Amino acid sequence: MAKATTRYVCQQCGHTFVRAMGRCTHCNAWNSIVEERIAPPPAASHAAGRGLGGQIALSTPRRLSDIEAGAEERMPLAMGEFARVLGGGIVPGSIVLIGGDPGIGKSTLLLQLAVEVARPSVVLYVSGEESERQIKMRAIRLLGGSENVTAQEQAAIEANMPPNLFLVTETNLDVIMEHIQKVQPDLLIVDSIQTTYMAGLESSAGSVTQVRECSSRLRELAKSGSMSVFLIGHVTKEGVIAGPRVLEHIVDTVLYLEGDRFQSYRLLRSVKNRFGATNEVGVFEMRERGMVEITNPSEAFLAERMINTPGSAIAVTMEGTRPILVEIQGLTSPTNFGNPRRTPNGLDPNRLLLIAAVLTRRAGMRLGEQDIFANVVGGFKISEPAADLAAAAAIVSSYRDVPLRADTVLIGEIGLSGELRMVGQMPARLREAGKLGFKTAIVPKRLRRGEPWPKDLEVIEVRSLRQALDSALLGEKADKAEKTDKAKEG
Ligand code: TYD
Ligand code: MG
């Protein structure tokens, strides 16, 4: 048996070194290397079985034609938004990691999942963060109670509690394993993987070694039976799940719960999924009684829009396979001193710089002495260039103080010469806009024939940003406005 040794592990990427270093040569993170004492890894037991004499269950190669096809069996979920992100439901034997900032609602969402799944199946909820009492109080709240429930109400809720939901506060993995043996759950929820530890390892809970070993053990257990595992993971300040790479490789699916802390909308996004499409998004709203699904997010995001005010444009962005309409607001204001500022909220800062530069150089806007603010409403984040045109139009509309046509969506990527470029999945975007009652869409001119545009709205095809602004701004023509601009200067 090998004796325990010391090694140095980068807490960012999990790379191991034989000596301490100030910077990880693998992922270039500074001061991320921590000394960890290691006992022989549990995986060693496999090595013993590797020889022919070893007693491990042998796998047998099978002909492709002999393997049963068809989609995996899935545990259906009443929470449709959650099921969508998972690719249609929980796959038995799968292991899912769900990450997100503290307080964003991970525990709440998974407790709701547990309550729901525990009606037909058995669920074990292991928490290392909250006491059983606290979780119980939360469950009462989710099931319709308030902070100070009367005994009568509590009894009614109590009667409604799923009988097969087991709670335990535990952080020691070996003890958790025993609980699993006893309870035999169909679904195991571990809140959180960073508080779980294995006694054999001498590094502290939350270190890369602990996180990796604990999740590997749970994964083995999941794969050998049909138990599904959900792990909650914390996200570091840099926005990665602590021990990021290592964990992402071990699990089948990685979900992020994100949203603005000051907004109630929460997006559940799949960034990796062995059983479904990635980039799928489920939309929820955090309410008094937990997370509520938003089945029509576009309507929710547009609800507070003020029609006919300058500086507001509607973009259609794709989240996975789903088109979502969002309002983009722009505001320009004369710079008081120093360099003009470009402040994006929900948009990529570099995209905003590019849009401002193209507006200045190719559309004749004098934005050099203007601070620009651009905001995606509802705490939504857009990373695709298809929202360029809407962002540009919102900024110009604010600068000119002229509203954009109210029932119009703007879709298109802006090129450096001020041209508009086609974006993917245009028919799906237009159909969604039509469904929500929009009458007009301003889009890039189509150079290749494809699927015909949907009938329910008028599609205006334009070649350049300038033409798009002409058609989008109410009344005033962009070039006419430019003349007044010149007149103002003179
Ligand atoms: P929580 O699920 O504990 O977050 P995480 O596990 O991601 O750290 O959510 C905590 C926040 O959610 C807290 O600010 C209270 C709020 N909340 C509601 O708004 N409604 C609810 O029904 C519940 C249970 C929590
Ligand atoms: Mg929590």
mmCIF file with all atom_site columns, C-alpha atoms in Angstrom, residues 185-267:
data_model
loop_
_atom_site.group_PDB
_atom_site.id
_atom_site.type_symbol
_atom_site.label_atom_id
_atom_site.label_alt_id
_atom_site.label_comp_id
_atom_site.label_asym_id
_atom_site.label_entity_id
_atom_site.label_seq_id
_atom_site.pdbx_PDB_ins_code
_atom_site.Cartn_x
_atom_site.Cartn_y
_atom_site.Cartn_z
_atom_site.occupancy
_atom_site.B_iso_or_equiv
_atom_site.pdbx_formal_charge
_atom_site.auth_seq_id
_atom_site.auth_comp_id
_atom_site.auth_asym_id
_atom_site.auth_atom_id
_atom_site.pdbx_PDB_model_num
ATOM 1  C CA . PRO A 1 185 ? -33.860 6.773  -3.106  1.00 0.00 ? 185 PRO A CA 1
ATOM 2  C CA . ASP A 1 186 ? -34.706 7.245  -6.777  1.00 0.00 ? 186 ASP A CA 1
ATOM 3  C CA . LEU A 1 187 ? -33.446 10.786 -6.490  1.00 0.00 ? 187 LEU A CA 1
ATOM 4  C CA . LEU A 1 188 ? -30.625 12.029 -4.283  1.00 0.00 ? 188 LEU A CA 1
ATOM 5  C CA . ILE A 1 189 ? -30.058 15.739 -3.741  1.00 0.00 ? 189 ILE A CA 1
ATOM 6  C CA . VAL A 1 190 ? -26.786 16.878 -2.172  1.00 0.00 ? 190 VAL A CA 1
ATOM 7  C CA . ASP A 1 191 ? -26.748 20.487 -0.960  1.00 0.00 ? 191 ASP A CA 1
ATOM 8  C CA . SER A 1 192 ? -23.912 21.275 -1.468  1.00 0.00 ? 192 SER A CA 1
ATOM 9  C CA . ILE A 1 193 ? -21.031 19.286 -2.898  1.00 0.00 ? 193 ILE A CA 1
ATOM 10 C CA . GLN A 1 194 ? -18.581 21.743 -1.313  1.00 0.00 ? 194 GLN A CA 1
ATOM 11 C CA . THR A 1 195 ? -19.714 20.914 2.215   1.00 0.00 ? 195 THR A CA 1
ATOM 12 C CA . THR A 1 196 ? -19.486 17.157 1.651   1.00 0.00 ? 196 THR A CA 1
ATOM 13 C CA . TYR A 1 197 ? -16.247 15.450 2.627   1.00 0.00 ? 197 TYR A CA 1
ATOM 14 C CA . MET A 1 198 ? -14.657 12.045 2.695   1.00 0.00 ? 198 MET A CA 1
ATOM 15 C CA . ALA A 1 199 ? -12.966 11.173 5.948   1.00 0.00 ? 199 ALA A CA 1
ATOM 16 C CA . GLY A 1 200 ? -10.133 9.304  4.247   1.00 0.00 ? 200 GLY A CA 1
ATOM 17 C CA . LEU A 1 201 ? -8.812  12.386 2.518   1.00 0.00 ? 201 LEU A CA 1
ATOM 18 C CA . GLU A 1 202 ? -6.963  14.886 4.596   1.00 0.00 ? 202 GLU A CA 1
ATOM 19 C CA . SER A 1 203 ? -7.713  17.989 2.598   1.00 0.00 ? 203 SER A CA 1
ATOM 20 C CA . SER A 1 204 ? -10.556 20.133 3.838   1.00 0.00 ? 204 SER A CA 1
ATOM 21 C CA . ALA A 1 205 ? -14.131 20.054 2.555   1.00 0.00 ? 205 ALA A CA 1
ATOM 22 C CA . GLY A 1 206 ? -14.546 22.146 -0.570  1.00 0.00 ? 206 GLY A CA 1
ATOM 23 C CA . SER A 1 207 ? -11.012 21.564 -1.873  1.00 0.00 ? 207 SER A CA 1
ATOM 24 C CA . VAL A 1 208 ? -10.615 20.223 -5.376  1.00 0.00 ? 208 VAL A CA 1
ATOM 25 C CA . THR A 1 209 ? -9.590  16.788 -4.127  1.00 0.00 ? 209 THR A CA 1
ATOM 26 C CA . GLN A 1 210 ? -12.609 16.455 -1.852  1.00 0.00 ? 210 GLN A CA 1
ATOM 27 C CA . VAL A 1 211 ? -15.044 17.756 -4.429  1.00 0.00 ? 211 VAL A CA 1
ATOM 28 C CA . ARG A 1 212 ? -13.651 15.449 -7.077  1.00 0.00 ? 212 ARG A CA 1
ATOM 29 C CA . GLU A 1 213 ? -13.531 12.307 -4.954  1.00 0.00 ? 213 GLU A CA 1
ATOM 30 C CA . CYS A 1 214 ? -16.956 12.857 -3.422  1.00 0.00 ? 214 CYS A CA 1
ATOM 31 C CA . SER A 1 215 ? -18.629 13.465 -6.744  1.00 0.00 ? 215 SER A CA 1
ATOM 32 C CA . SER A 1 216 ? -16.845 10.500 -8.341  1.00 0.00 ? 216 SER A CA 1
ATOM 33 C CA . ARG A 1 217 ? -18.107 8.240  -5.564  1.00 0.00 ? 217 ARG A CA 1
ATOM 34 C CA . LEU A 1 218 ? -21.659 9.512  -6.008  1.00 0.00 ? 218 LEU A CA 1
ATOM 35 C CA . ARG A 1 219 ? -21.362 9.126  -9.728  1.00 0.00 ? 219 ARG A CA 1
ATOM 36 C CA . GLU A 1 220 ? -20.272 5.494  -9.413  1.00 0.00 ? 220 GLU A CA 1
ATOM 37 C CA . LEU A 1 221 ? -23.231 4.883  -7.186  1.00 0.00 ? 221 LEU A CA 1
ATOM 38 C CA . ALA A 1 222 ? -25.612 6.570  -9.625  1.00 0.00 ? 222 ALA A CA 1
ATOM 39 C CA . LYS A 1 223 ? -24.261 4.655  -12.616 1.00 0.00 ? 223 LYS A CA 1
ATOM 40 C CA . SER A 1 224 ? -24.449 1.292  -10.896 1.00 0.00 ? 224 SER A CA 1
ATOM 41 C CA . GLY A 1 225 ? -28.118 1.664  -10.049 1.00 0.00 ? 225 GLY A CA 1
ATOM 42 C CA . SER A 1 226 ? -30.872 3.839  -11.314 1.00 0.00 ? 226 SER A CA 1
ATOM 43 C CA . MET A 1 227 ? -30.607 6.582  -8.717  1.00 0.00 ? 227 MET A CA 1
ATOM 44 C CA . SER A 1 228 ? -30.352 10.082 -10.136 1.00 0.00 ? 228 SER A CA 1
ATOM 45 C CA . VAL A 1 229 ? -28.165 12.566 -8.311  1.00 0.00 ? 229 VAL A CA 1
ATOM 46 C CA . PHE A 1 230 ? -28.429 16.349 -8.176  1.00 0.00 ? 230 PHE A CA 1
ATOM 47 C CA . LEU A 1 231 ? -25.432 18.160 -6.731  1.00 0.00 ? 231 LEU A CA 1
ATOM 48 C CA . ILE A 1 232 ? -25.617 21.797 -5.745  1.00 0.00 ? 232 ILE A CA 1
ATOM 49 C CA . GLY A 1 233 ? -22.352 23.608 -6.350  1.00 0.00 ? 233 GLY A CA 1
ATOM 50 C CA . HIS A 1 234 ? -21.238 27.035 -5.250  1.00 0.00 ? 234 HIS A CA 1
ATOM 51 C CA . VAL A 1 235 ? -19.903 29.482 -7.718  1.00 0.00 ? 235 VAL A CA 1
ATOM 52 C CA . THR A 1 236 ? -16.733 31.406 -6.993  1.00 0.00 ? 236 THR A CA 1
ATOM 53 C CA . LYS A 1 237 ? -16.389 35.147 -7.448  1.00 0.00 ? 237 LYS A CA 1
ATOM 54 C CA . GLU A 1 238 ? -15.071 34.603 -10.955 1.00 0.00 ? 238 GLU A CA 1
ATOM 55 C CA . GLY A 1 239 ? -18.298 32.875 -11.899 1.00 0.00 ? 239 GLY A CA 1
ATOM 56 C CA . VAL A 1 240 ? -17.080 29.303 -12.105 1.00 0.00 ? 240 VAL A CA 1
ATOM 57 C CA . ILE A 1 241 ? -18.198 26.393 -9.991  1.00 0.00 ? 241 ILE A CA 1
ATOM 58 C CA . ALA A 1 242 ? -15.477 25.827 -7.397  1.00 0.00 ? 242 ALA A CA 1
ATOM 59 C CA . GLY A 1 243 ? -13.230 23.114 -8.709  1.00 0.00 ? 243 GLY A CA 1
ATOM 60 C CA . PRO A 1 244 ? -14.803 23.820 -12.078 1.00 0.00 ? 244 PRO A CA 1
ATOM 61 C CA . ARG A 1 245 ? -13.181 21.687 -14.754 1.00 0.00 ? 245 ARG A CA 1
ATOM 62 C CA . VAL A 1 246 ? -12.906 18.622 -12.572 1.00 0.00 ? 246 VAL A CA 1
ATOM 63 C CA . LEU A 1 247 ? -16.568 18.666 -11.669 1.00 0.00 ? 247 LEU A CA 1
ATOM 64 C CA . GLU A 1 248 ? -17.835 19.446 -15.122 1.00 0.00 ? 248 GLU A CA 1
ATOM 65 C CA . HIS A 1 249 ? -16.143 16.334 -16.463 1.00 0.00 ? 249 HIS A CA 1
ATOM 66 C CA . ILE A 1 250 ? -17.526 14.058 -13.803 1.00 0.00 ? 250 ILE A CA 1
ATOM 67 C CA . VAL A 1 251 ? -21.188 14.959 -14.152 1.00 0.00 ? 251 VAL A CA 1
ATOM 68 C CA . ASP A 1 252 ? -23.548 14.360 -17.094 1.00 0.00 ? 252 ASP A CA 1
ATOM 69 C CA . THR A 1 253 ? -25.270 17.705 -16.985 1.00 0.00 ? 253 THR A CA 1
ATOM 70 C CA . VAL A 1 254 ? -24.230 21.121 -15.741 1.00 0.00 ? 254 VAL A CA 1
ATOM 71 C CA . LEU A 1 255 ? -26.947 23.674 -15.065 1.00 0.00 ? 255 LEU A CA 1
ATOM 72 C CA . TYR A 1 256 ? -26.480 27.250 -13.972 1.00 0.00 ? 256 TYR A CA 1
ATOM 73 C CA . LEU A 1 257 ? -29.134 29.187 -12.156 1.00 0.00 ? 257 LEU A CA 1
ATOM 74 C CA . GLU A 1 258 ? -28.581 32.830 -12.895 1.00 0.00 ? 258 GLU A CA 1
ATOM 75 C CA . GLY A 1 259 ? -30.339 36.110 -12.620 1.00 0.00 ? 259 GLY A CA 1
ATOM 76 C CA . ASP A 1 260 ? -30.057 39.566 -11.263 1.00 0.00 ? 260 ASP A CA 1
ATOM 77 C CA . ARG A 1 261 ? -30.173 39.644 -7.473  1.00 0.00 ? 261 ARG A CA 1
ATOM 78 C CA . PHE A 1 262 ? -32.426 42.684 -7.640  1.00 0.00 ? 262 PHE A CA 1
ATOM 79 C CA . GLN A 1 263 ? -34.797 41.169 -10.144 1.00 0.00 ? 263 GLN A CA 1
ATOM 80 C CA . SER A 1 264 ? -37.089 38.288 -9.542  1.00 0.00 ? 264 SER A CA 1
ATOM 81 C CA . TYR A 1 265 ? -36.425 36.445 -12.817 1.00 0.00 ? 265 TYR A CA 1
ATOM 82 C CA . ARG A 1 266 ? -34.181 33.422 -12.730 1.00 0.00 ? 266 ARG A CA 1
ATOM 83 C CA . LEU A 1 267 ? -32.802 31.596 -15.728 1.00 0.00 ? 267 LEU A CA 1
#
